[in-house]
């Protein structure tokens, strides 16, 4: 059967993470042939329709004292579909919450805390939301190798980390989806049982990476070349210009500047002044530019040693020997 892909986040590939002072939630409808109308106390969109195997994403919601009390009701729009009760749910700040509608289960509504962060291993995160009998077996099989990557029961809605290859998803002997996972993507596969058998839709909770990791190679090459030329020449300069009795001390002082630079990086990264890492890099580039201007000013007024101290020391040593 054809597969559907929907994006639940912004155009950029950074995940929209709930931070302090706000929260977010999503709703997945796991019933292929049933439409529902939800009414909530959300100011931005308090009424919306959720079609079969569909989703809703709230965006950022401001919290009060760390929580937001969501009140909602669910109305069945399709004749013959199970009526679901509404209720209230506490949404906590800096967290993403998800409601899965699954009337084939004993419990028709399932709330869980979602994780929309990208994998730091260039893999993909996958969650299977199955509106099937709890013990139904669902298998993820790699297309290229025919190896079983994941075998779970329908009641298992945990998040798994899988390799970024193409998969066939089967329920029993039936193939319900063929999906291609990409690095950095966070996916939810919703499976339901409709009038024409099993139906599935894949949703992108977080978009995959848009840039290949191979672009890091030329950056590391340039940074390594720059480090070699800067570090080696700096050590040579501190050694040749230092007095004989302080050569080791000044070389240590030169290396100490590297330690100070690492401390600045740690402070900026750990305090998280910026949500985007690109802004951190612009900050570091600005600091380097300021450092370059200071270095140019100091170098302009610097008077080279030219070995005068070493020559004088040598003459004194020879005179001492003659004496």
CSV table of C-alpha atoms in Angstrom, one decimal:
chain,number,residue,atom,x,y,z
A,1,UNK,CA,0.0,0.0,0.0
A,2,UNK,CA,1.3,3.5,-0.6
A,3,UNK,CA,3.0,5.3,2.3
A,4,UNK,CA,2.4,8.8,3.5
A,5,UNK,CA,4.9,11.3,4.9
A,6,UNK,CA,4.0,14.3,6.9
A,7,UNK,CA,6.3,16.9,8.6
A,8,UNK,CA,5.4,17.9,12.1
A,9,UNK,CA,8.1,20.5,12.6
A,10,UNK,CA,9.5,23.7,11.0
A,11,UNK,CA,11.2,23.9,7.7
A,12,UNK,CA,14.6,23.8,9.3
A,13,UNK,CA,15.9,20.4,10.4
A,14,UNK,CA,16.6,21.4,14.0
A,15,UNK,CA,13.9,19.9,16.2
A,16,UNK,CA,11.5,22.4,17.8
A,17,UNK,CA,12.2,21.5,21.5
A,18,UNK,CA,9.9,22.6,24.2
A,19,UNK,CA,11.9,24.9,26.6
A,20,UNK,CA,11.3,26.4,30.0
A,21,UNK,CA,8.1,28.3,30.1
A,22,UNK,CA,6.4,26.3,27.3
A,23,UNK,CA,5.2,22.9,26.3
A,24,UNK,CA,3.8,21.1,23.3
A,25,UNK,CA,1.6,18.1,22.4
A,26,UNK,CA,0.7,15.9,19.5
A,27,UNK,CA,-2.3,13.7,18.7
A,28,UNK,CA,-2.2,10.6,16.5
A,29,UNK,CA,-5.4,9.0,15.3
A,30,UNK,CA,-4.8,5.3,14.9
A,31,UNK,CA,-8.2,4.5,13.3
A,32,UNK,CA,-8.1,4.5,9.5
A,33,UNK,CA,-11.9,4.9,8.8
A,34,UNK,CA,-12.9,7.2,11.7
A,35,UNK,CA,-12.9,11.0,11.9
A,36,UNK,CA,-13.0,12.9,15.2
A,37,UNK,CA,-13.6,16.5,16.1
A,38,UNK,CA,-11.6,17.7,19.1
A,39,UNK,CA,-12.5,20.7,21.2
A,40,UNK,CA,-9.8,22.1,23.6
A,41,UNK,CA,-9.1,25.1,25.7
A,42,UNK,CA,-6.2,26.1,23.5
A,43,UNK,CA,-6.5,29.8,22.5
A,44,UNK,CA,-4.9,29.4,19.1
A,45,UNK,CA,-6.9,26.5,17.8
A,46,UNK,CA,-9.6,25.2,20.1
A,47,UNK,CA,-11.5,23.1,17.5
A,48,UNK,CA,-10.0,20.9,14.8
A,49,UNK,CA,-10.9,17.7,12.9
A,50,UNK,CA,-8.6,14.6,13.1
A,51,UNK,CA,-9.1,12.3,10.1
A,52,UNK,CA,-8.3,8.6,10.1
A,53,UNK,CA,-4.5,7.9,10.5
A,54,UNK,CA,-4.0,11.6,10.9
A,55,UNK,CA,-2.1,13.9,13.4
A,56,UNK,CA,-2.3,17.2,15.1
A,57,UNK,CA,0.6,19.3,16.4
A,58,UNK,CA,0.0,22.1,18.8
A,59,UNK,CA,3.2,24.1,18.5
A,60,UNK,CA,4.5,25.9,21.6
A,61,UNK,CA,2.1,26.4,24.4
A,62,UNK,CA,2.9,28.8,27.3
A,63,UNK,CA,2.8,27.2,30.7
A,64,UNK,CA,1.8,28.7,34.1
A,65,UNK,CA,4.0,27.8,37.0
A,66,UNK,CA,5.5,25.0,35.0
A,67,UNK,CA,2.3,23.3,33.8
A,68,UNK,CA,-0.6,23.7,31.4
A,69,UNK,CA,-3.9,22.0,32.1
A,70,UNK,CA,-5.3,20.8,28.8
A,71,UNK,CA,-9.0,20.2,28.7
A,72,UNK,CA,-10.4,18.4,25.7
A,73,UNK,CA,-13.4,16.6,24.4
A,74,UNK,CA,-13.7,14.2,21.5
A,75,UNK,CA,-16.7,13.9,19.2
A,76,UNK,CA,-17.1,11.0,16.7
A,77,UNK,CA,-17.9,12.2,13.2
A,78,UNK,CA,-18.1,8.8,11.5
A,79,UNK,CA,-21.1,6.6,12.1
A,80,UNK,CA,-20.3,3.2,13.7
A,81,UNK,CA,-17.0,4.4,15.2
A,82,UNK,CA,-16.3,4.1,18.9
A,83,UNK,CA,-17.0,7.2,21.0
A,84,UNK,CA,-14.0,8.4,23.0
A,85,UNK,CA,-14.3,10.3,26.2
A,86,UNK,CA,-12.5,13.6,26.7
A,87,UNK,CA,-10.8,14.7,29.9
A,88,UNK,CA,-7.9,16.8,31.2
A,89,UNK,CA,-4.2,16.3,31.0
A,90,UNK,CA,-1.3,18.0,32.7
A,91,UNK,CA,1.3,19.2,30.2
A,92,UNK,CA,4.7,20.0,31.8
A,93,UNK,CA,7.1,22.7,30.7
A,94,UNK,CA,10.1,21.7,28.6
A,95,UNK,CA,8.4,18.4,27.6
A,96,UNK,CA,6.6,17.1,24.5
A,97,UNK,CA,3.4,15.1,25.2
A,98,UNK,CA,1.6,12.8,22.7
A,99,UNK,CA,-1.9,11.4,22.8
A,100,UNK,CA,-2.5,8.2,20.7
A,101,UNK,CA,-6.1,7.3,19.9
A,102,UNK,CA,-6.3,3.5,19.7
A,103,UNK,CA,-9.9,2.2,20.3
A,104,UNK,CA,-8.9,-1.4,19.5
A,105,UNK,CA,-7.1,-1.5,22.8
A,106,UNK,CA,-8.8,-1.8,26.2
A,107,UNK,CA,-7.6,1.7,27.0
A,108,UNK,CA,-8.8,3.9,24.1
A,109,UNK,CA,-6.4,6.8,24.8
A,110,UNK,CA,-2.7,6.5,25.5
A,111,UNK,CA,-0.6,9.5,26.7
A,112,UNK,CA,3.1,9.4,26.7
A,113,UNK,CA,6.1,11.8,26.9
A,114,UNK,CA,7.7,12.1,23.5
A,115,UNK,CA,11.4,12.5,22.6
A,116,UNK,CA,12.0,14.5,19.5
A,117,UNK,CA,15.8,14.9,19.8
A,118,UNK,CA,17.9,13.7,16.9
A,119,UNK,CA,20.2,10.8,17.3
A,120,UNK,CA,23.8,11.8,18.0
A,121,UNK,CA,25.0,8.7,16.1
A,122,UNK,CA,23.6,9.7,12.7
A,123,UNK,CA,20.9,7.1,13.1
A,124,UNK,CA,17.1,7.4,13.1
A,125,UNK,CA,14.6,7.2,16.0
A,126,UNK,CA,11.4,5.2,15.3
A,127,UNK,CA,8.3,4.7,17.4
A,128,UNK,CA,5.5,2.2,16.3
A,129,UNK,CA,2.0,3.2,17.2
A,130,UNK,CA,-0.2,0.2,16.5
A,131,UNK,CA,-4.0,0.2,17.0
A,132,UNK,CA,-4.1,-3.6,16.9
A,133,UNK,CA,-4.5,-6.4,19.4
A,134,UNK,CA,-1.9,-6.0,22.1
A,135,UNK,CA,0.0,-9.3,21.3
A,136,UNK,CA,0.1,-8.7,17.5
A,137,UNK,CA,3.7,-9.1,16.3
A,138,UNK,CA,5.2,-6.3,14.2
A,139,UNK,CA,8.5,-6.8,12.4
A,140,UNK,CA,10.9,-4.3,10.8
A,141,UNK,CA,13.1,-6.0,8.2
A,142,UNK,CA,15.9,-4.5,6.2
A,143,UNK,CA,15.2,-4.6,2.5
A,144,UNK,CA,18.8,-5.0,1.4
A,145,UNK,CA,20.0,-7.7,3.8
A,146,UNK,CA,16.6,-9.2,4.8
A,147,UNK,CA,17.8,-9.0,8.5
A,148,UNK,CA,15.2,-8.4,11.2
A,149,UNK,CA,16.0,-5.1,12.8
A,150,UNK,CA,13.1,-4.8,15.2
A,151,UNK,CA,10.4,-7.3,16.4
A,152,UNK,CA,7.9,-6.0,18.8
A,153,UNK,CA,4.3,-6.4,19.9
A,154,UNK,CA,1.6,-3.9,19.1
A,155,UNK,CA,1.4,-2.7,22.7
A,156,UNK,CA,5.1,-1.7,22.6
A,157,UNK,CA,5.2,2.0,21.9
A,158,UNK,CA,8.9,2.6,22.9
A,159,UNK,CA,11.3,4.6,20.9
A,160,UNK,CA,14.0,2.7,19.0
A,161,UNK,CA,17.2,3.7,17.2
A,162,UNK,CA,17.6,2.1,13.8
A,163,UNK,CA,20.1,2.2,11.0
A,164,UNK,CA,19.3,4.6,8.1
A,165,UNK,CA,18.3,2.1,5.4
A,166,UNK,CA,15.1,1.0,3.8
A,167,UNK,CA,12.7,-1.3,5.7
A,168,UNK,CA,9.7,-3.4,5.1
A,169,UNK,CA,7.2,-3.5,8.0
A,170,UNK,CA,5.0,-6.5,8.3
A,171,UNK,CA,2.1,-7.4,10.6
A,172,UNK,CA,2.0,-11.2,10.6
A,173,UNK,CA,2.3,-12.2,7.0
A,174,UNK,CA,1.0,-8.8,5.6
A,175,UNK,CA,3.3,-6.0,4.5
A,176,UNK,CA,1.9,-2.8,5.7
A,177,UNK,CA,4.6,-0.3,4.8
A,178,UNK,CA,7.9,0.2,3.1
A,179,UNK,CA,9.9,3.1,4.7
A,180,UNK,CA,13.2,4.7,4.2
A,181,UNK,CA,14.8,6.1,7.3
A,182,UNK,CA,17.3,9.0,7.0
A,183,UNK,CA,20.0,10.2,9.5
A,184,UNK,CA,18.7,12.4,12.3
A,185,UNK,CA,15.0,11.8,11.6
A,186,UNK,CA,12.5,11.0,14.3
A,187,UNK,CA,9.6,8.9,13.0
A,188,UNK,CA,6.3,7.6,14.2
A,189,UNK,CA,4.7,4.8,12.2
A,190,UNK,CA,0.9,4.6,12.8
A,191,UNK,CA,-0.7,1.2,12.0
A,192,UNK,CA,-4.4,0.5,12.1
A,193,UNK,CA,-6.9,-2.1,10.9
A,194,UNK,CA,-9.5,-0.7,8.4
A,195,UNK,CA,-12.2,-2.1,6.2
A,196,UNK,CA,-9.6,-3.1,3.6
A,197,UNK,CA,-7.1,-4.7,6.0
A,198,UNK,CA,-4.1,-3.2,7.7
A,199,UNK,CA,-3.2,0.4,6.9
A,200,UNK,CA,-0.1,2.4,7.9
A,201,UNK,CA,1.2,5.9,7.7
A,202,UNK,CA,4.7,7.3,8.5
A,203,UNK,CA,5.0,10.7,10.2
A,204,UNK,CA,8.2,12.7,10.5
A,205,UNK,CA,8.2,14.1,14.1
A,206,UNK,CA,11.6,15.6,13.5
A,207,UNK,CA,13.0,16.2,10.0
A,208,UNK,CA,16.1,14.2,9.0
A,209,UNK,CA,19.5,16.0,8.5
A,210,UNK,CA,19.6,18.0,5.3
A,211,UNK,CA,23.4,18.1,5.1
A,212,UNK,CA,25.7,15.0,4.8
A,213,UNK,CA,28.2,14.4,7.5
A,214,UNK,CA,30.9,14.2,4.8
A,215,UNK,CA,30.9,18.0,4.7
A,216,UNK,CA,32.8,17.8,8.0
A,217,UNK,CA,35.8,16.3,6.2
A,218,UNK,CA,37.1,19.5,4.5
A,219,UNK,CA,36.4,21.5,7.6
A,220,UNK,CA,38.5,19.2,9.7
A,221,UNK,CA,41.3,19.2,7.1
A,222,UNK,CA,41.4,23.0,7.1
A,223,UNK,CA,41.2,23.3,10.9
A,224,UNK,CA,44.0,20.7,11.2
A,225,UNK,CA,46.2,22.6,8.7
A,226,UNK,CA,45.5,25.8,10.6
A,227,UNK,CA,46.3,24.2,13.9
A,228,UNK,CA,49.6,22.8,12.7
A,229,UNK,CA,50.8,26.1,11.2
A,230,UNK,CA,49.6,28.1,14.2
A,231,UNK,CA,50.7,25.8,17.1
A,232,UNK,CA,54.1,24.9,15.7
A,233,UNK,CA,55.0,28.5,14.8
A,234,UNK,CA,53.8,29.7,18.2
A,235,UNK,CA,55.9,27.2,20.1
A,236,UNK,CA,58.9,28.0,18.0
A,237,UNK,CA,58.4,31.8,18.5
A,238,UNK,CA,58.0,31.4,22.3
A,239,UNK,CA,61.1,29.3,22.4
A,240,UNK,CA,63.4,31.4,20.2
A,241,UNK,CA,62.3,34.8,21.7
A,242,UNK,CA,62.4,33.7,25.3
A,243,UNK,CA,65.5,34.3,27.5
A,244,UNK,CA,67.5,31.1,28.1
A,245,UNK,CA,66.4,30.8,31.6
A,246,UNK,CA,62.6,31.1,30.8
A,247,UNK,CA,62.2,29.1,27.6
A,248,UNK,CA,60.2,26.3,29.2
A,249,UNK,CA,58.1,28.8,31.2
A,250,UNK,CA,57.1,30.8,28.1
A,251,UNK,CA,56.3,27.6,26.1
A,252,UNK,CA,54.0,26.6,29.0
A,253,UNK,CA,52.4,30.1,28.9
A,254,UNK,CA,51.8,29.6,25.2
A,255,UNK,CA,50.1,26.3,25.8
A,256,UNK,CA,48.1,27.9,28.7
A,257,UNK,CA,46.4,30.2,26.1
A,258,UNK,CA,44.9,27.0,24.5
A,259,UNK,CA,43.5,26.0,27.9
A,260,UNK,CA,41.9,29.4,28.3
A,261,UNK,CA,40.3,29.1,24.9
A,262,UNK,CA,38.9,25.7,25.8
A,263,UNK,CA,37.5,27.1,29.0
A,264,UNK,CA,35.6,29.8,27.0
A,265,UNK,CA,34.2,27.1,24.7
A,266,UNK,CA,33.0,25.0,27.7
A,267,UNK,CA,31.3,28.0,29.3
A,268,UNK,CA,29.5,29.1,26.2
A,269,UNK,CA,28.4,25.5,25.3
A,270,UNK,CA,27.3,24.5,28.8
A,271,UNK,CA,25.4,27.7,29.6
A,272,UNK,CA,23.6,27.4,26.3
A,273,UNK,CA,23.4,31.1,25.5
A,274,UNK,CA,22.0,30.2,22.0
A,275,UNK,CA,19.5,27.6,20.9
A,276,UNK,CA,21.2,27.3,17.5
A,277,UNK,CA,24.7,25.9,17.4
A,278,UNK,CA,25.4,28.0,14.4
A,279,UNK,CA,25.1,31.2,16.5
A,280,UNK,CA,27.7,29.7,18.9
A,281,UNK,CA,30.1,29.3,15.9
A,282,UNK,CA,29.5,32.9,14.9
A,283,UNK,CA,30.3,34.0,18.4
A,284,UNK,CA,33.6,32.0,18.3
A,285,UNK,CA,34.4,33.5,14.9
A,286,UNK,CA,33.8,37.0,16.3
A,287,UNK,CA,36.1,36.3,19.3
A,288,UNK,CA,38.8,35.0,16.9
A,289,UNK,CA,38.5,38.2,14.9
A,290,UNK,CA,38.9,40.4,18.0
A,291,UNK,CA,41.9,38.3,19.1
A,292,UNK,CA,43.4,38.7,15.6
A,293,UNK,CA,43.1,42.5,15.9
A,294,UNK,CA,44.8,42.5,19.3
A,295,UNK,CA,47.5,40.2,18.0
A,296,UNK,CA,48.2,42.5,15.0
A,297,UNK,CA,48.4,45.5,17.3
A,298,UNK,CA,50.9,43.8,19.7
A,299,UNK,CA,52.9,42.4,16.8
A,300,UNK,CA,53.2,45.9,15.2
A,301,UNK,CA,54.9,47.3,18.3
A,302,UNK,CA,56.9,44.1,19.2
A,303,UNK,CA,60.7,44.4,19.0
A,304,UNK,CA,62.2,41.0,18.1
A,305,UNK,CA,65.0,39.5,20.2
A,306,UNK,CA,67.1,38.5,17.2
A,307,UNK,CA,69.2,36.3,19.4
A,308,UNK,CA,70.8,39.2,21.2
A,309,UNK,CA,70.2,37.8,24.6
A,310,UNK,CA,71.5,34.4,23.6
A,311,UNK,CA,74.6,36.0,22.0
A,312,UNK,CA,75.3,38.1,25.1
A,313,UNK,CA,74.8,35.0,27.3
A,314,UNK,CA,77.3,33.1,25.1
A,315,UNK,CA,79.9,35.9,25.4
A,316,UNK,CA,79.5,35.9,29.2
A,317,UNK,CA,79.9,32.1,29.2
A,318,UNK,CA,83.1,32.3,27.1
A,319,UNK,CA,84.5,35.1,29.4
A,320,UNK,CA,83.8,33.0,32.4
A,321,UNK,CA,85.7,30.1,30.9
A,322,UNK,CA,88.7,32.3,30.1
A,323,UNK,CA,88.7,33.6,33.7
